Short mmCIF file of C-alpha atoms in Angstrom, two decimals:
data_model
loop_
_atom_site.label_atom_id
_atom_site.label_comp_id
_atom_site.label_asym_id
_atom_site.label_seq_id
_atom_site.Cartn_x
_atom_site.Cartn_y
_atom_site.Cartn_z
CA UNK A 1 225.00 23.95 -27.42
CA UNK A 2 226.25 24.27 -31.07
CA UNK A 3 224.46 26.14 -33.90
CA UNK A 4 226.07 24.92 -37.36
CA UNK A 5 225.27 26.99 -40.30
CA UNK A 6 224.20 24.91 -43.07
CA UNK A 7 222.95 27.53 -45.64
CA UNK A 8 224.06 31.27 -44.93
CA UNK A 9 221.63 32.47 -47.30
CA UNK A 10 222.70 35.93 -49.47
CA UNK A 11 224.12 37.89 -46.47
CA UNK A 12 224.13 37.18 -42.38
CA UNK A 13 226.03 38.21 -39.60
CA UNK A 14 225.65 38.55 -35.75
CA UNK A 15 224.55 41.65 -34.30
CA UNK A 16 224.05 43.12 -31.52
CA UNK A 17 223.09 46.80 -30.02
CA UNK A 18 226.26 47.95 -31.62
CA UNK A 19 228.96 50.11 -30.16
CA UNK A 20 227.03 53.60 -29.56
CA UNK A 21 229.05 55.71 -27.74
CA UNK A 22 232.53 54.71 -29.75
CA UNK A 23 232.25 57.19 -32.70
CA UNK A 24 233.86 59.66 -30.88
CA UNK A 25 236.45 57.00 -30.86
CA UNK A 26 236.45 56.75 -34.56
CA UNK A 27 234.18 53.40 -34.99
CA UNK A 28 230.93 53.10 -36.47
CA UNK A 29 227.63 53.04 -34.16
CA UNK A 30 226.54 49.48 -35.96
CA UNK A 31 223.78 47.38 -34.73
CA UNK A 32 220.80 46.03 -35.81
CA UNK A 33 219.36 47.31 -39.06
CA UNK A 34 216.04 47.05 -37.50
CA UNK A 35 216.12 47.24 -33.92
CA UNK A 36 212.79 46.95 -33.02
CA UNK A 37 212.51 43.26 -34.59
CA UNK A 38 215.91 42.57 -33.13
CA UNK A 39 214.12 43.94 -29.56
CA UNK A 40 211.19 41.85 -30.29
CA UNK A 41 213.85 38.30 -31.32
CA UNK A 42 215.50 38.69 -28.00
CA UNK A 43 212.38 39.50 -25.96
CA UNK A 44 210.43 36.63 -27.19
CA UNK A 45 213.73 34.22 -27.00
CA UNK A 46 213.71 35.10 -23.17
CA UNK A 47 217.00 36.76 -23.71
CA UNK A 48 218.04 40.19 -21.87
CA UNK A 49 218.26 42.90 -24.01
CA UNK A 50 221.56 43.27 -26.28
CA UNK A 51 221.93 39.64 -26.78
CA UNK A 52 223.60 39.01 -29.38
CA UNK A 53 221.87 37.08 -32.49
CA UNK A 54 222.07 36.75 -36.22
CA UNK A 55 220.46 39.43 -39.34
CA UNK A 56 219.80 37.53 -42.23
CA UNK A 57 219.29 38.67 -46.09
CA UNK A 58 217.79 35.50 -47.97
CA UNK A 59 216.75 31.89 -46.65
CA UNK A 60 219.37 30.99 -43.88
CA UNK A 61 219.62 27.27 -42.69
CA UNK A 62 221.18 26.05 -39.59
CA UNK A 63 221.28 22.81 -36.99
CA UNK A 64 221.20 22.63 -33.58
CA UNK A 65 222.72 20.18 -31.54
CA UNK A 66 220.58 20.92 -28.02
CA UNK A 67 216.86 21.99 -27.54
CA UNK A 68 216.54 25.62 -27.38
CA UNK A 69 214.35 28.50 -27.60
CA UNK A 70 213.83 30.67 -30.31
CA UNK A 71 212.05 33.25 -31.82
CA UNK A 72 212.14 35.02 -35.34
CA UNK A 73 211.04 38.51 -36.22
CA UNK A 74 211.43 40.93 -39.12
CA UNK A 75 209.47 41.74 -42.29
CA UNK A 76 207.44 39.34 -43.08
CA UNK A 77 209.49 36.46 -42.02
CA UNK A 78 208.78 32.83 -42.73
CA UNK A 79 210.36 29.81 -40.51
CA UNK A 80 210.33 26.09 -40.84
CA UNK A 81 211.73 23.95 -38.73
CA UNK A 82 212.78 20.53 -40.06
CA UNK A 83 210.50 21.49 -42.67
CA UNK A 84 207.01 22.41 -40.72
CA UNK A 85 205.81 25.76 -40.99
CA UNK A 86 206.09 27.75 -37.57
CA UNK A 87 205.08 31.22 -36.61
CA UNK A 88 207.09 33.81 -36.75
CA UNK A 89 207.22 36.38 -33.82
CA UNK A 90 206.82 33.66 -30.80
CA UNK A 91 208.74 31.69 -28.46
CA UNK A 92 209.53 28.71 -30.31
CA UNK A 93 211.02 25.50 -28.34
CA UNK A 94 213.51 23.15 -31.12
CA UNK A 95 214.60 19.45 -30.41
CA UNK A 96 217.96 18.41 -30.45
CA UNK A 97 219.09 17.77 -34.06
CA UNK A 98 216.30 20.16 -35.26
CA UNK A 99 216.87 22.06 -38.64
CA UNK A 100 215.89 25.55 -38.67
CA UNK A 101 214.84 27.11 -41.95
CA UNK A 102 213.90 30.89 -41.88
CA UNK A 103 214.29 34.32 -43.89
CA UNK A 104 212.14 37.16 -45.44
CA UNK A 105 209.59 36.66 -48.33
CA UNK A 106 210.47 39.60 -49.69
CA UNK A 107 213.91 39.73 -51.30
CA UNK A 108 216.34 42.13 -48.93
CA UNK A 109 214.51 42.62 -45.79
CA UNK A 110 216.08 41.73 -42.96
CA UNK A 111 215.15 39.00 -40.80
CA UNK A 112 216.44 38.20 -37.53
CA UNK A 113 217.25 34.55 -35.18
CA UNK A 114 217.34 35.06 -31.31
CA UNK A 115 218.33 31.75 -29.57
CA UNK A 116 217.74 31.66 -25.66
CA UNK A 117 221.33 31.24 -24.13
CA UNK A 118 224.60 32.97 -23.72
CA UNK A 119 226.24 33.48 -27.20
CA UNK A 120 229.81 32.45 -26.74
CA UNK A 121 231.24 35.03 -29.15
CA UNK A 122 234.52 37.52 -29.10
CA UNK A 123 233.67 41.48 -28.35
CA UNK A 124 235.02 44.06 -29.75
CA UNK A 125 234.89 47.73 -28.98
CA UNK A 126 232.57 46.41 -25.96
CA UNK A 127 230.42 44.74 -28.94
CA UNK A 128 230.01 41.53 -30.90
CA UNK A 129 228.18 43.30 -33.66
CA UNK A 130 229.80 42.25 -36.95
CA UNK A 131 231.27 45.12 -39.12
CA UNK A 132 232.91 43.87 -42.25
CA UNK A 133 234.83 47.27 -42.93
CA UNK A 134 235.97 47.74 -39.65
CA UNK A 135 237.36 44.28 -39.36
CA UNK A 136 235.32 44.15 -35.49
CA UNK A 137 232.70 41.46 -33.96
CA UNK A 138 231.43 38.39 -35.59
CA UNK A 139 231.66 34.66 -35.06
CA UNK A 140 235.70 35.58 -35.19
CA UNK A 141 236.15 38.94 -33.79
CA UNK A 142 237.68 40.08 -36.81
CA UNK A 143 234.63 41.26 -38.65
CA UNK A 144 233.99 37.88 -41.04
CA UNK A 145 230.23 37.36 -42.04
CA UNK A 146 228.54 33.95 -41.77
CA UNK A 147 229.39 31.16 -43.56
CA UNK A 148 228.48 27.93 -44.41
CA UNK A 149 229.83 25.22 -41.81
CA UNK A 150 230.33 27.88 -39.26
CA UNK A 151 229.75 26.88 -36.05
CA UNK A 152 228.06 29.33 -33.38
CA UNK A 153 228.52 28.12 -29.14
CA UNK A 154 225.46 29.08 -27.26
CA UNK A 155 225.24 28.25 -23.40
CA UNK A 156 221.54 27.65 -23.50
CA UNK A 157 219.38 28.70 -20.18
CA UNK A 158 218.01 25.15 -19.07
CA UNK A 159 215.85 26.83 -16.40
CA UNK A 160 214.02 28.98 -19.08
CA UNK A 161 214.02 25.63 -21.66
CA UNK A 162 212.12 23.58 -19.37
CA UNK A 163 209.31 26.23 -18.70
CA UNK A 164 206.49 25.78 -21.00
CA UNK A 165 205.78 29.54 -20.82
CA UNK A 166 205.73 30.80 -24.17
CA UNK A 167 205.75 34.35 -25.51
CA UNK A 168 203.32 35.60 -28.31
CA UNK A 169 203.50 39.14 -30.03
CA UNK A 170 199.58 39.37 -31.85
CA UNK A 171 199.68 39.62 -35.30
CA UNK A 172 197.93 43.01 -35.21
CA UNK A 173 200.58 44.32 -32.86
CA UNK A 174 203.57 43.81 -35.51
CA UNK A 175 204.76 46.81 -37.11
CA UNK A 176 203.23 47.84 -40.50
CA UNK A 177 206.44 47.57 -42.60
CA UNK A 178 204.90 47.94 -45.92
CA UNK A 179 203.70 51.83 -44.79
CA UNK A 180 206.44 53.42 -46.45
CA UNK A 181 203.89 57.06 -47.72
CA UNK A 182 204.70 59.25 -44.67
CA UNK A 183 208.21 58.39 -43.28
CA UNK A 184 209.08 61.50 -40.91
CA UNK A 185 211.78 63.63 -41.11
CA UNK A 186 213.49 66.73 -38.80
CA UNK A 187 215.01 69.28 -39.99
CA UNK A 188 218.75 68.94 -39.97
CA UNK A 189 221.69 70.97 -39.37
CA UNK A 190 221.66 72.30 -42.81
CA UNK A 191 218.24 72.89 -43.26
CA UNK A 192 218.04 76.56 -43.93
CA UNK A 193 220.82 76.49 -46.54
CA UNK A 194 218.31 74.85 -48.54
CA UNK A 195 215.57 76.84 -50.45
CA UNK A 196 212.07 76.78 -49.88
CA UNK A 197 211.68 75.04 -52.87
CA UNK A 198 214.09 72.58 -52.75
CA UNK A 199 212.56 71.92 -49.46
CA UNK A 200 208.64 71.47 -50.94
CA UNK A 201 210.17 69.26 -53.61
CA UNK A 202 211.50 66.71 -51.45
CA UNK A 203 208.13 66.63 -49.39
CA UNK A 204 205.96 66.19 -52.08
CA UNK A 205 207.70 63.83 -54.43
CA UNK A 206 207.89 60.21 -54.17
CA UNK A 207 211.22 58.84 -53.82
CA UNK A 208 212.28 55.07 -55.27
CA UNK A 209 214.75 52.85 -53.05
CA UNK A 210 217.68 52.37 -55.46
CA UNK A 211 219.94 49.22 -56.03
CA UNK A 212 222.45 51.40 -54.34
CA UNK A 213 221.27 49.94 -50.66
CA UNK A 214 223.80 48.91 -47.87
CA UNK A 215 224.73 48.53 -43.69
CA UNK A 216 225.55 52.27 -44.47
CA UNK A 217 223.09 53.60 -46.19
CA UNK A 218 220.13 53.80 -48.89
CA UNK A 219 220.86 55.82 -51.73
CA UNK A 220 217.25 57.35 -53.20
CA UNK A 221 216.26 58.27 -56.90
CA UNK A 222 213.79 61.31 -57.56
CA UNK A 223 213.35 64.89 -57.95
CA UNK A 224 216.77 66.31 -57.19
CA UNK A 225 217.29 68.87 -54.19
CA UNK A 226 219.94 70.78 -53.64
CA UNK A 227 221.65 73.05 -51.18
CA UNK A 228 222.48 76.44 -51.67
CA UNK A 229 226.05 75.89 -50.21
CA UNK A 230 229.58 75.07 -51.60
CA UNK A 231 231.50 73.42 -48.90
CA UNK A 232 230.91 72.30 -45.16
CA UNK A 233 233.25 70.74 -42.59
CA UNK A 234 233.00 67.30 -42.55
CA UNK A 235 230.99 66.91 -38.92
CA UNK A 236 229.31 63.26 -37.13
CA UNK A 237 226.33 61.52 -38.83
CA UNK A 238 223.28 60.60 -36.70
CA UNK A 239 221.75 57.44 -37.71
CA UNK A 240 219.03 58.40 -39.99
CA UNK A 241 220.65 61.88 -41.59
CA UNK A 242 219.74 62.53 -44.97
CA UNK A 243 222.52 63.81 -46.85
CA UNK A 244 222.51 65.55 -50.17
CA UNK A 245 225.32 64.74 -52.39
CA UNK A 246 226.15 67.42 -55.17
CA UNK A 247 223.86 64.78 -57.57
CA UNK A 248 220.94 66.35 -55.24
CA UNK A 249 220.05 62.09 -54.33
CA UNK A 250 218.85 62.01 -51.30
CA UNK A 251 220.88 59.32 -48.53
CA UNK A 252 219.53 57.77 -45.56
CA UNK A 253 222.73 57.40 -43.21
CA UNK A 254 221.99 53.88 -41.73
CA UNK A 255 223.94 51.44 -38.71
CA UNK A 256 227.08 50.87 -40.52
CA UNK A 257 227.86 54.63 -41.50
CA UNK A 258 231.00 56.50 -41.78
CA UNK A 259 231.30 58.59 -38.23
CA UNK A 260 231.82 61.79 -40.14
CA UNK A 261 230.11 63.41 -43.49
CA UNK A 262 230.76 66.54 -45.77
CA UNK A 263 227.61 67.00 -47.42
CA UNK A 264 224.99 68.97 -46.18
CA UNK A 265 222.33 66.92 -44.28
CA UNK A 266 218.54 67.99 -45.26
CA UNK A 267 217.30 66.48 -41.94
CA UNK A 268 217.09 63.20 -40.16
CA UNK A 269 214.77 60.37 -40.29
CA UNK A 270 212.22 60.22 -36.94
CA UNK A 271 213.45 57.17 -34.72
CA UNK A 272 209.92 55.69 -34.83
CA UNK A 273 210.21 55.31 -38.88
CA UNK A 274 213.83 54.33 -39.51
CA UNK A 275 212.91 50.65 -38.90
CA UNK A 276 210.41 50.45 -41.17
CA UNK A 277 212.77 52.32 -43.83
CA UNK A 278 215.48 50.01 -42.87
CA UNK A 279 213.54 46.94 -44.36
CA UNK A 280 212.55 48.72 -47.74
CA UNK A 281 214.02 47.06 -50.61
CA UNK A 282 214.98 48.37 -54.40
CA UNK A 283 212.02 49.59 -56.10
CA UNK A 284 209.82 50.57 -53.09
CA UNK A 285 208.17 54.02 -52.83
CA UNK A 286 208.85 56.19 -50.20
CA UNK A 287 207.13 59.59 -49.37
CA UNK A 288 209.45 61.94 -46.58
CA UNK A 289 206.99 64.52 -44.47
CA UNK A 290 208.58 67.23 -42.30
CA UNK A 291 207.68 67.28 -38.23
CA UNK A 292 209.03 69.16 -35.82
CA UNK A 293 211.54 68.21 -32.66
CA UNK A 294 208.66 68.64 -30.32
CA UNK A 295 206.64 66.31 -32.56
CA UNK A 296 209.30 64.02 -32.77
CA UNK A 297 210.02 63.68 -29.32
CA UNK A 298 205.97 62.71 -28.63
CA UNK A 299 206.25 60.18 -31.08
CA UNK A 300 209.43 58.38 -29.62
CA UNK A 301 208.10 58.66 -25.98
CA UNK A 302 204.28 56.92 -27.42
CA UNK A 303 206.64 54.40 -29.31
CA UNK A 304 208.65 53.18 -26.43
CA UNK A 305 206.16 53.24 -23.54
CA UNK A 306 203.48 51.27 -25.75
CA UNK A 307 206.28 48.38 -26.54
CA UNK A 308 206.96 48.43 -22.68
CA UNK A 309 202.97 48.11 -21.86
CA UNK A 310 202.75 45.18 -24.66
CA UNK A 311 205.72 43.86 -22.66
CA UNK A 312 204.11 44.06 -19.56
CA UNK A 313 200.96 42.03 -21.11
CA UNK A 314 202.72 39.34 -22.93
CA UNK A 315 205.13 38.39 -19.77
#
């Protein structure tokens, strides 16, 4: 089966679950932006996890050739398909010859396109996840974004097409992306070089997303914090680290991120919120509140074992 791209919209590429591991090796941890509506894509798509599929900024357009399966997720997403309204976050089966119209209402969330099959594209670094700096993954293994007339192969899974199983994620069960008042933070590795009231500034001011927003990171305008330390060894960056650049801006370290950083990192952004942070755009409001490891690590298990139980339910 062939995908064509007929509209790439502002930005899309093809992701995947990244290359974690490979930083050590010098290359970037990419991935999703938000992995838990790339998890939902591919879990509603019938696909195993780590599938690759395609992160889109703006209204994306594309034919397909075969009838398929898909599913789109994100924030707020809308899809068409040859022009008739369809939900978003459900198995979705497309004829042959089908156009499929879908994207974000909001201007610079992410949305994402899981198609049932195996995607017939190039790895790199044990990854197809695109990385435009890098040069790695992508429809040509060499890093290249989505274009219009681009043509994606996808082996489609003709037992799972004929099924008329379909998957459903409630509407009430979709993340709360607009909650942006109490995204959590831990303390970081530098935390105690910053003063106590450096620290209660940046927990009780509001914070706006800047224009400044990319694959590696969101820069943050606001009350200024800074560290009471000159220099630091450049060390690795954990998706989610809030650094503190001598401007005292806060920045969220996101997928595409250097591997190393020299400015001192206030803390890191709780796994359960940097999903909903990922899909902010300019202008937002965002509130940062302090929890501990322990807290943290009660949070993440809750997370993960309630997605697994809703799982369970919807199969």
């Amino acid at each position: 089966m062939k995908i064509q791209v007929l509209n790439k919209g502002l930005f899309s590429l093809i992701i995947d679950n990244g290359r974690v591991g490979r930083q050590r090796d010098g290359f970037c941890e990419s991935g999703p932006m938000d992995s838990s509506a790339y998890d939902w894509a591919n879990f509603l798509a019938f696909n195993l996890d780590g599938t690759p599929c395609i992160e889109a900024i703006g209204e994306m357009q594309l034919q397909v050739d075969e009838e398929c399966i898909i599913a789109v997720t994100g924030r707020e997403p809308e899809l068409s398909i040859d022009g008739r309204p369809i939900s978003p976050y459900q198995s979705q089966k497309v004829p042959a010859g089908a156009i499929i119209t879908f994207g974000c209402a909001l201007l610079g969330s992410k949305a994402y396109l899981a198609i049932c099959g195996n995607w017939q594209v190039p790895k790199a670094v044990g990854s197809a996840c695109t990385v435009v700096r890098e040069q790695l993954g992508g429809i040509d293994g060499k890093g290249s974004v989505l274009k219009d007339g681009d043509c994606i192969e996808v082996f489609a899974n003709t037992r799972i097409k004929d099924s008329d199983k379909m998957r459903t994620l409630p509407t009430h069960l979709i993340d709360d992306y607009g909650f942006l008042e109490a995204i959590r933070v831990v303390p970081g590795y530098q935390f105690s070089c910053f003063s106590t009231v450096a620290v209660r500034t940046f927990e009780t001011s509001t914070y706006t997303v800047s224009s400044a927003i990319d694959r590696m990171g969101f820069r943050f305008t606001g009350e200024s914090v800074t560290a009471d330390m000159e220099n630091m060894r450049s060390e690795a960056i954990h998706l989610g680290a809030i650094q503190v650049p001598g401007d005292g801006q806060p920045i969220v370290m996101m997928r595409d991120r250097q591997t190393l950083g020299g400015y001192p990192k206030l803390g890191c952004v709780s796994p359960c919120d940097i999903n909903r942070l990922a899909q902010a755009v300019p202008g937002e409001k965002v509130n940062f509140i302090f929890q501990n490891e322990e807290e943290a690590r009660v949070d993440w298990l809750l997370m993960t074992s309630r997605r697994r139980r809703l799982q369970g339910e919807i199969l």
